[in-house]
mmCIF file of C-alpha atoms in Angstrom:
data_model
loop_
_atom_site.group_PDB
_atom_site.id
_atom_site.type_symbol
_atom_site.label_atom_id
_atom_site.label_comp_id
_atom_site.label_asym_id
_atom_site.label_seq_id
_atom_site.Cartn_x
_atom_site.Cartn_y
_atom_site.Cartn_z
ATOM 1 C CA UNK A 1 0.000 0.000 0.000
ATOM 2 C CA UNK A 2 1.309 3.438 -0.933
ATOM 3 C CA UNK A 3 1.458 6.594 1.144
ATOM 4 C CA UNK A 4 -1.781 8.040 2.481
ATOM 5 C CA UNK A 5 -0.903 11.187 0.531
ATOM 6 C CA UNK A 6 -1.404 9.245 -2.710
ATOM 7 C CA UNK A 7 -4.891 8.012 -1.801
ATOM 8 C CA UNK A 8 -8.041 9.584 -3.168
ATOM 9 C CA UNK A 9 -10.511 10.822 -0.565
ATOM 10 C CA UNK A 10 -12.739 7.739 -0.840
ATOM 11 C CA UNK A 11 -9.887 5.359 -0.059
ATOM 12 C CA UNK A 12 -8.483 7.617 2.650
ATOM 13 C CA UNK A 13 -11.828 7.785 4.421
ATOM 14 C CA UNK A 14 -12.212 4.018 4.189
ATOM 15 C CA UNK A 15 -8.742 3.563 5.687
ATOM 16 C CA UNK A 16 -9.789 5.648 8.686
ATOM 17 C CA UNK A 17 -13.214 4.019 9.137
ATOM 18 C CA UNK A 18 -12.599 0.893 11.263
ATOM 19 C CA UNK A 19 -16.245 -0.186 11.123
ATOM 20 C CA UNK A 20 -15.865 -0.744 7.364
ATOM 21 C CA UNK A 21 -13.326 -3.482 8.061
ATOM 22 C CA UNK A 22 -15.430 -5.607 10.406
ATOM 23 C CA UNK A 23 -15.415 -9.295 9.471
ATOM 24 C CA UNK A 24 -18.409 -10.198 11.634
ATOM 25 C CA UNK A 25 -21.014 -7.460 11.185
ATOM 26 C CA UNK A 26 -22.071 -4.680 8.839
ATOM 27 C CA UNK A 27 -20.503 -1.319 9.668
ATOM 28 C CA UNK A 28 -23.633 0.244 11.201
ATOM 29 C CA UNK A 29 -24.445 -2.898 13.158
ATOM 30 C CA UNK A 30 -20.940 -3.266 14.565
ATOM 31 C CA UNK A 31 -20.964 0.286 15.980
ATOM 32 C CA UNK A 32 -24.311 -0.295 17.708
ATOM 33 C CA UNK A 33 -23.099 -3.634 19.055
ATOM 34 C CA UNK A 34 -19.901 -2.027 20.337
ATOM 35 C CA UNK A 35 -21.787 0.694 22.205
ATOM 36 C CA UNK A 36 -24.265 -1.829 23.630
ATOM 37 C CA UNK A 37 -21.493 -4.053 24.944
ATOM 38 C CA UNK A 38 -19.624 -1.156 26.548
ATOM 39 C CA UNK A 39 -22.789 0.284 28.095
ATOM 40 C CA UNK A 40 -23.922 -3.026 29.562
ATOM 41 C CA UNK A 41 -20.422 -3.701 30.871
ATOM 42 C CA UNK A 42 -20.311 -0.298 32.552
ATOM 43 C CA UNK A 43 -23.734 -0.763 34.142
ATOM 44 C CA UNK A 44 -22.625 -4.125 35.512
ATOM 45 C CA UNK A 45 -19.401 -2.603 36.856
ATOM 46 C CA UNK A 46 -21.345 0.061 38.702
ATOM 47 C CA UNK A 47 -23.565 -2.573 40.274
ATOM 48 C CA UNK A 48 -20.727 -4.684 41.676
ATOM 49 C CA UNK A 49 -18.110 -2.102 42.713
ATOM 50 C CA UNK A 50 -17.880 0.869 45.034
ATOM 51 C CA UNK A 51 -18.005 4.005 42.895
ATOM 52 C CA UNK A 52 -17.686 7.765 42.958
ATOM 53 C CA UNK A 53 -19.567 9.036 39.902
ATOM 54 C CA UNK A 54 -19.510 12.389 38.116
ATOM 55 C CA UNK A 55 -16.545 13.738 40.045
ATOM 56 C CA UNK A 56 -15.549 17.131 38.625
ATOM 57 C CA UNK A 57 -11.885 17.616 37.792
ATOM 58 C CA UNK A 58 -12.459 21.061 36.257
ATOM 59 C CA UNK A 59 -15.089 23.653 35.457
ATOM 60 C CA UNK A 60 -16.159 22.698 31.927
ATOM 61 C CA UNK A 61 -19.225 20.536 31.296
ATOM 62 C CA UNK A 62 -17.211 17.567 30.082
ATOM 63 C CA UNK A 63 -14.679 17.616 32.916
ATOM 64 C CA UNK A 64 -16.093 14.763 34.946
ATOM 65 C CA UNK A 65 -14.801 11.315 35.838
ATOM 66 C CA UNK A 66 -16.012 8.115 37.480
ATOM 67 C CA UNK A 67 -13.877 6.296 40.052
ATOM 68 C CA UNK A 68 -14.201 2.567 40.710
ATOM 69 C CA UNK A 69 -12.619 1.863 44.088
ATOM 70 C CA UNK A 70 -10.998 -1.280 45.489
ATOM 71 C CA UNK A 71 -12.401 -2.628 48.751
ATOM 72 C CA UNK A 72 -9.193 -2.000 50.707
ATOM 73 C CA UNK A 73 -7.873 1.545 50.482
ATOM 74 C CA UNK A 74 -5.935 1.483 53.744
ATOM 75 C CA UNK A 75 -2.682 0.714 51.920
ATOM 76 C CA UNK A 76 -1.158 1.915 48.680
ATOM 77 C CA UNK A 77 -2.846 0.921 45.437
ATOM 78 C CA UNK A 78 -2.263 1.391 41.695
ATOM 79 C CA UNK A 79 -4.640 3.426 39.540
ATOM 80 C CA UNK A 80 -5.607 2.693 35.948
ATOM 81 C CA UNK A 81 -6.984 5.712 34.076
ATOM 82 C CA UNK A 82 -9.050 4.813 31.018
ATOM 83 C CA UNK A 83 -9.554 7.266 28.146
ATOM 84 C CA UNK A 84 -12.399 6.357 25.810
ATOM 85 C CA UNK A 85 -12.366 6.428 22.032
ATOM 86 C CA UNK A 86 -15.043 7.555 19.584
ATOM 87 C CA UNK A 87 -12.971 9.684 17.184
ATOM 88 C CA UNK A 88 -12.937 12.614 19.644
ATOM 89 C CA UNK A 89 -16.671 13.166 19.009
ATOM 90 C CA UNK A 90 -18.511 10.137 20.388
ATOM 91 C CA UNK A 91 -18.800 7.966 23.520
ATOM 92 C CA UNK A 92 -18.166 9.049 27.106
ATOM 93 C CA UNK A 93 -17.385 7.749 30.577
ATOM 94 C CA UNK A 94 -20.897 6.293 30.611
ATOM 95 C CA UNK A 95 -19.548 3.484 28.408
ATOM 96 C CA UNK A 96 -16.085 3.318 29.960
ATOM 97 C CA UNK A 97 -16.381 1.401 33.220
ATOM 98 C CA UNK A 98 -16.647 -2.050 31.635
ATOM 99 C CA UNK A 99 -13.046 -2.980 32.436
ATOM 100 C CA UNK A 100 -13.273 -2.144 36.153
ATOM 101 C CA UNK A 101 -14.480 -5.332 37.934
ATOM 102 C CA UNK A 102 -11.485 -7.653 37.389
ATOM 103 C CA UNK A 103 -9.048 -4.847 38.158
ATOM 104 C CA UNK A 104 -10.866 -3.610 41.252
ATOM 105 C CA UNK A 105 -10.982 -7.189 42.549
ATOM 106 C CA UNK A 106 -7.163 -7.182 42.399
ATOM 107 C CA UNK A 107 -6.872 -3.936 44.361
ATOM 108 C CA UNK A 108 -6.608 -1.528 41.426
ATOM 109 C CA UNK A 109 -8.626 1.693 41.346
ATOM 110 C CA UNK A 110 -10.070 2.439 37.901
ATOM 111 C CA UNK A 111 -10.864 5.934 36.641
ATOM 112 C CA UNK A 112 -13.018 6.555 33.565
ATOM 113 C CA UNK A 113 -12.447 10.050 32.200
ATOM 114 C CA UNK A 114 -14.816 12.285 30.280
ATOM 115 C CA UNK A 115 -13.628 15.127 28.090
ATOM 116 C CA UNK A 116 -15.392 17.669 25.881
ATOM 117 C CA UNK A 117 -15.817 15.836 22.600
ATOM 118 C CA UNK A 118 -16.261 17.779 19.370
ATOM 119 C CA UNK A 119 -17.841 20.068 18.455
ATOM 120 C CA UNK A 120 -17.951 21.353 22.049
ATOM 121 C CA UNK A 121 -14.246 20.761 22.498
ATOM 122 C CA UNK A 122 -11.332 20.876 20.077
ATOM 123 C CA UNK A 123 -8.204 18.732 20.068
ATOM 124 C CA UNK A 124 -6.163 21.179 22.141
ATOM 125 C CA UNK A 125 -8.875 21.297 24.793
ATOM 126 C CA UNK A 126 -9.207 17.495 24.936
ATOM 127 C CA UNK A 127 -5.458 16.942 25.288
ATOM 128 C CA UNK A 128 -5.293 19.458 28.137
ATOM 129 C CA UNK A 129 -8.345 17.952 29.837
ATOM 130 C CA UNK A 130 -6.885 14.452 29.904
ATOM 131 C CA UNK A 131 -3.613 15.770 31.274
ATOM 132 C CA UNK A 132 -5.450 17.666 34.011
ATOM 133 C CA UNK A 133 -7.556 14.623 34.875
ATOM 134 C CA UNK A 134 -4.344 12.728 35.641
ATOM 135 C CA UNK A 135 -3.104 15.561 37.865
ATOM 136 C CA UNK A 136 -6.461 15.698 39.641
ATOM 137 C CA UNK A 137 -6.352 12.007 40.534
ATOM 138 C CA UNK A 138 -2.845 12.065 41.991
ATOM 139 C CA UNK A 139 -3.766 15.121 44.050
ATOM 140 C CA UNK A 140 -6.830 13.349 45.469
ATOM 141 C CA UNK A 141 -5.125 10.150 46.613
ATOM 142 C CA UNK A 142 -1.778 10.270 48.395
ATOM 143 C CA UNK A 143 -1.535 6.464 48.624
ATOM 144 C CA UNK A 144 -1.264 5.809 44.879
ATOM 145 C CA UNK A 145 1.571 3.385 44.118
ATOM 146 C CA UNK A 146 1.611 4.160 40.397
ATOM 147 C CA UNK A 147 -0.460 5.467 37.509
ATOM 148 C CA UNK A 148 -1.290 3.285 34.502
ATOM 149 C CA UNK A 149 -2.889 4.816 31.424
ATOM 150 C CA UNK A 150 -5.093 2.978 28.940
ATOM 151 C CA UNK A 151 -6.771 4.375 25.842
ATOM 152 C CA UNK A 152 -8.608 3.021 22.830
ATOM 153 C CA UNK A 153 -8.666 4.697 19.388
ATOM 154 C CA UNK A 154 -8.934 8.449 20.060
ATOM 155 C CA UNK A 155 -8.227 7.576 23.681
ATOM 156 C CA UNK A 156 -4.925 5.970 22.674
ATOM 157 C CA UNK A 157 -4.018 9.198 20.891
ATOM 158 C CA UNK A 158 -4.823 11.189 24.047
ATOM 159 C CA UNK A 159 -2.775 8.811 26.196
ATOM 160 C CA UNK A 160 0.160 9.180 23.797
ATOM 161 C CA UNK A 161 -0.131 12.960 24.035
ATOM 162 C CA UNK A 162 -0.203 12.655 27.822
ATOM 163 C CA UNK A 163 3.083 10.735 27.676
ATOM 164 C CA UNK A 164 4.481 13.671 25.683
ATOM 165 C CA UNK A 165 3.525 16.267 28.300
ATOM 166 C CA UNK A 166 5.861 18.948 29.600
ATOM 167 C CA UNK A 167 4.710 18.597 33.195
ATOM 168 C CA UNK A 168 6.483 21.757 34.373
ATOM 169 C CA UNK A 169 3.407 23.634 33.148
ATOM 170 C CA UNK A 170 1.299 21.659 35.643
ATOM 171 C CA UNK A 171 3.837 21.935 38.495
ATOM 172 C CA UNK A 172 3.662 18.214 39.258
ATOM 173 C CA UNK A 173 4.898 15.060 37.527
ATOM 174 C CA UNK A 174 2.748 11.942 37.835
ATOM 175 C CA UNK A 175 4.362 8.571 38.481
ATOM 176 C CA UNK A 176 3.254 6.907 35.246
ATOM 177 C CA UNK A 177 4.414 3.293 35.318
ATOM 178 C CA UNK A 178 2.578 1.913 32.319
ATOM 179 C CA UNK A 179 0.632 2.875 29.200
ATOM 180 C CA UNK A 180 -1.547 0.597 27.091
ATOM 181 C CA UNK A 181 -2.422 2.075 23.692
ATOM 182 C CA UNK A 182 -5.036 0.231 21.635
ATOM 183 C CA UNK A 183 -5.758 0.982 17.954
ATOM 184 C CA UNK A 184 -4.599 4.567 18.169
ATOM 185 C CA UNK A 185 -3.938 7.324 15.658
ATOM 186 C CA UNK A 186 -0.599 8.987 16.259
ATOM 187 C CA UNK A 187 -0.382 11.186 13.155
ATOM 188 C CA UNK A 188 -3.487 13.350 12.693
ATOM 189 C CA UNK A 189 -2.559 14.846 9.326
ATOM 190 C CA UNK A 190 -4.182 12.071 7.239
ATOM 191 C CA UNK A 191 -7.618 12.758 8.699
ATOM 192 C CA UNK A 192 -7.647 16.537 8.211
ATOM 193 C CA UNK A 193 -9.260 16.283 4.773
ATOM 194 C CA UNK A 194 -11.705 13.507 5.745
ATOM 195 C CA UNK A 195 -15.249 13.549 7.119
ATOM 196 C CA UNK A 196 -13.793 12.748 10.547
ATOM 197 C CA UNK A 197 -12.476 16.286 10.783
ATOM 198 C CA UNK A 198 -15.889 17.870 10.182
ATOM 199 C CA UNK A 199 -16.742 18.392 13.878
ATOM 200 C CA UNK A 200 -13.072 18.769 14.883
ATOM 201 C CA UNK A 201 -12.220 21.557 12.429
ATOM 202 C CA UNK A 202 -8.487 20.890 12.682
ATOM 203 C CA UNK A 203 -6.042 22.794 10.536
ATOM 204 C CA UNK A 204 -2.772 21.178 9.451
ATOM 205 C CA UNK A 205 -1.088 23.160 12.220
ATOM 206 C CA UNK A 206 -3.525 21.830 14.813
ATOM 207 C CA UNK A 207 -2.933 18.285 13.584
ATOM 208 C CA UNK A 208 0.844 18.582 13.723
ATOM 209 C CA UNK A 209 0.794 20.165 17.186
ATOM 210 C CA UNK A 210 -1.340 17.320 18.494
ATOM 211 C CA UNK A 211 0.288 14.369 16.721
ATOM 212 C CA UNK A 212 2.249 12.118 19.113
ATOM 213 C CA UNK A 213 4.739 11.210 16.373
ATOM 214 C CA UNK A 214 5.866 14.843 16.482
ATOM 215 C CA UNK A 215 6.682 14.613 20.191
ATOM 216 C CA UNK A 216 8.345 11.232 20.614
ATOM 217 C CA UNK A 217 11.453 12.879 22.096
ATOM 218 C CA UNK A 218 9.384 13.918 25.132
ATOM 219 C CA UNK A 219 8.569 10.274 25.876
ATOM 220 C CA UNK A 220 12.237 9.789 26.780
ATOM 221 C CA UNK A 221 11.400 10.853 30.338
ATOM 222 C CA UNK A 222 9.340 7.668 30.771
ATOM 223 C CA UNK A 223 11.593 5.254 28.909
ATOM 224 C CA UNK A 224 13.267 3.703 31.963
ATOM 225 C CA UNK A 225 10.317 3.448 34.338
ATOM 226 C CA UNK A 226 7.202 3.169 32.175
ATOM 227 C CA UNK A 227 6.266 0.127 30.121
ATOM 228 C CA UNK A 228 4.502 1.242 26.935
ATOM 229 C CA UNK A 229 2.421 -1.349 25.092
ATOM 230 C CA UNK A 230 1.111 -0.484 21.615
ATOM 231 C CA UNK A 231 -1.409 -2.860 20.074
ATOM 232 C CA UNK A 232 -3.699 -2.855 17.053
ATOM 233 C CA UNK A 233 -6.646 -5.072 16.148
ATOM 234 C CA UNK A 234 -6.123 -7.892 13.670
ATOM 235 C CA UNK A 235 -8.873 -6.527 11.422
ATOM 236 C CA UNK A 236 -8.205 -2.832 11.958
ATOM 237 C CA UNK A 237 -7.573 -0.905 8.719
ATOM 238 C CA UNK A 238 -4.079 -1.047 7.187
ATOM 239 C CA UNK A 239 -3.534 2.623 8.049
ATOM 240 C CA UNK A 240 -4.138 1.847 11.728
ATOM 241 C CA UNK A 241 -1.526 -0.909 11.516
ATOM 242 C CA UNK A 242 0.933 1.425 9.799
ATOM 243 C CA UNK A 243 0.430 4.175 12.360
ATOM 244 C CA UNK A 244 0.895 1.839 15.338
ATOM 245 C CA UNK A 245 3.991 0.266 13.791
ATOM 246 C CA UNK A 246 5.577 3.623 12.960
ATOM 247 C CA UNK A 247 4.874 5.071 16.400
ATOM 248 C CA UNK A 248 6.306 1.948 18.034
ATOM 249 C CA UNK A 249 9.431 2.089 15.873
ATOM 250 C CA UNK A 250 9.963 5.772 16.632
ATOM 251 C CA UNK A 251 9.703 5.182 20.369
ATOM 252 C CA UNK A 252 12.028 2.179 20.155
ATOM 253 C CA UNK A 253 14.670 4.172 18.252
ATOM 254 C CA UNK A 254 14.410 6.989 20.773
ATOM 255 C CA UNK A 255 14.903 4.581 23.673
ATOM 256 C CA UNK A 256 17.873 2.892 21.994
ATOM 257 C CA UNK A 257 19.556 6.284 21.562
ATOM 258 C CA UNK A 258 19.347 7.062 25.277
#
């Protein structure tokens, strides 16, 4: 497959439409099934765990998070912060608690983060919100033994941008020990001319500023103490595979140079 720059708009949009590549369901059906599964999983998680819901980490409408707490909080505990996907314009924390029960049962606190999806929020706002949600959590709980970040699709992009943060701006550096990036987009330029960018209204400059591949050097800070896992679905589009592979290779080269 050639460069994304050589694709016509129809092919480019197909490459960045994962639902078109489903092997089990039609594209509209697979999206509905995905949302149903996440929603039911989150409802179940709320019924079997101790929760703090709709906790504000800032003043904007979307700056809320849900916390799923382990039974024993008298000692230190790790925290997994989950950032949902939905192409920066869909889904929320209401579908993001599905992964909590098995982790909470092992003593891990799980945090599902909301952010202002487009068109209410733009990419710069979302990146800042996720960064501030991490700061908020570590300021609330002094007994945290480590922060682990997990994101899917757009959430993986936001996690990658969080790893590229200059934390001096926030006057605190979180102890991030792990990051799990699933089916992410790490170069936003290819989607600027697609339908995906309609609600986002990104310019090329916005895309470059918020593309993790442009900030791999800042990940060096985490290279010795943070395990970064980058995965992509077997039937994700070829462009998703390319992006994950290139981001992985760039991080690996950066680590080998240190």
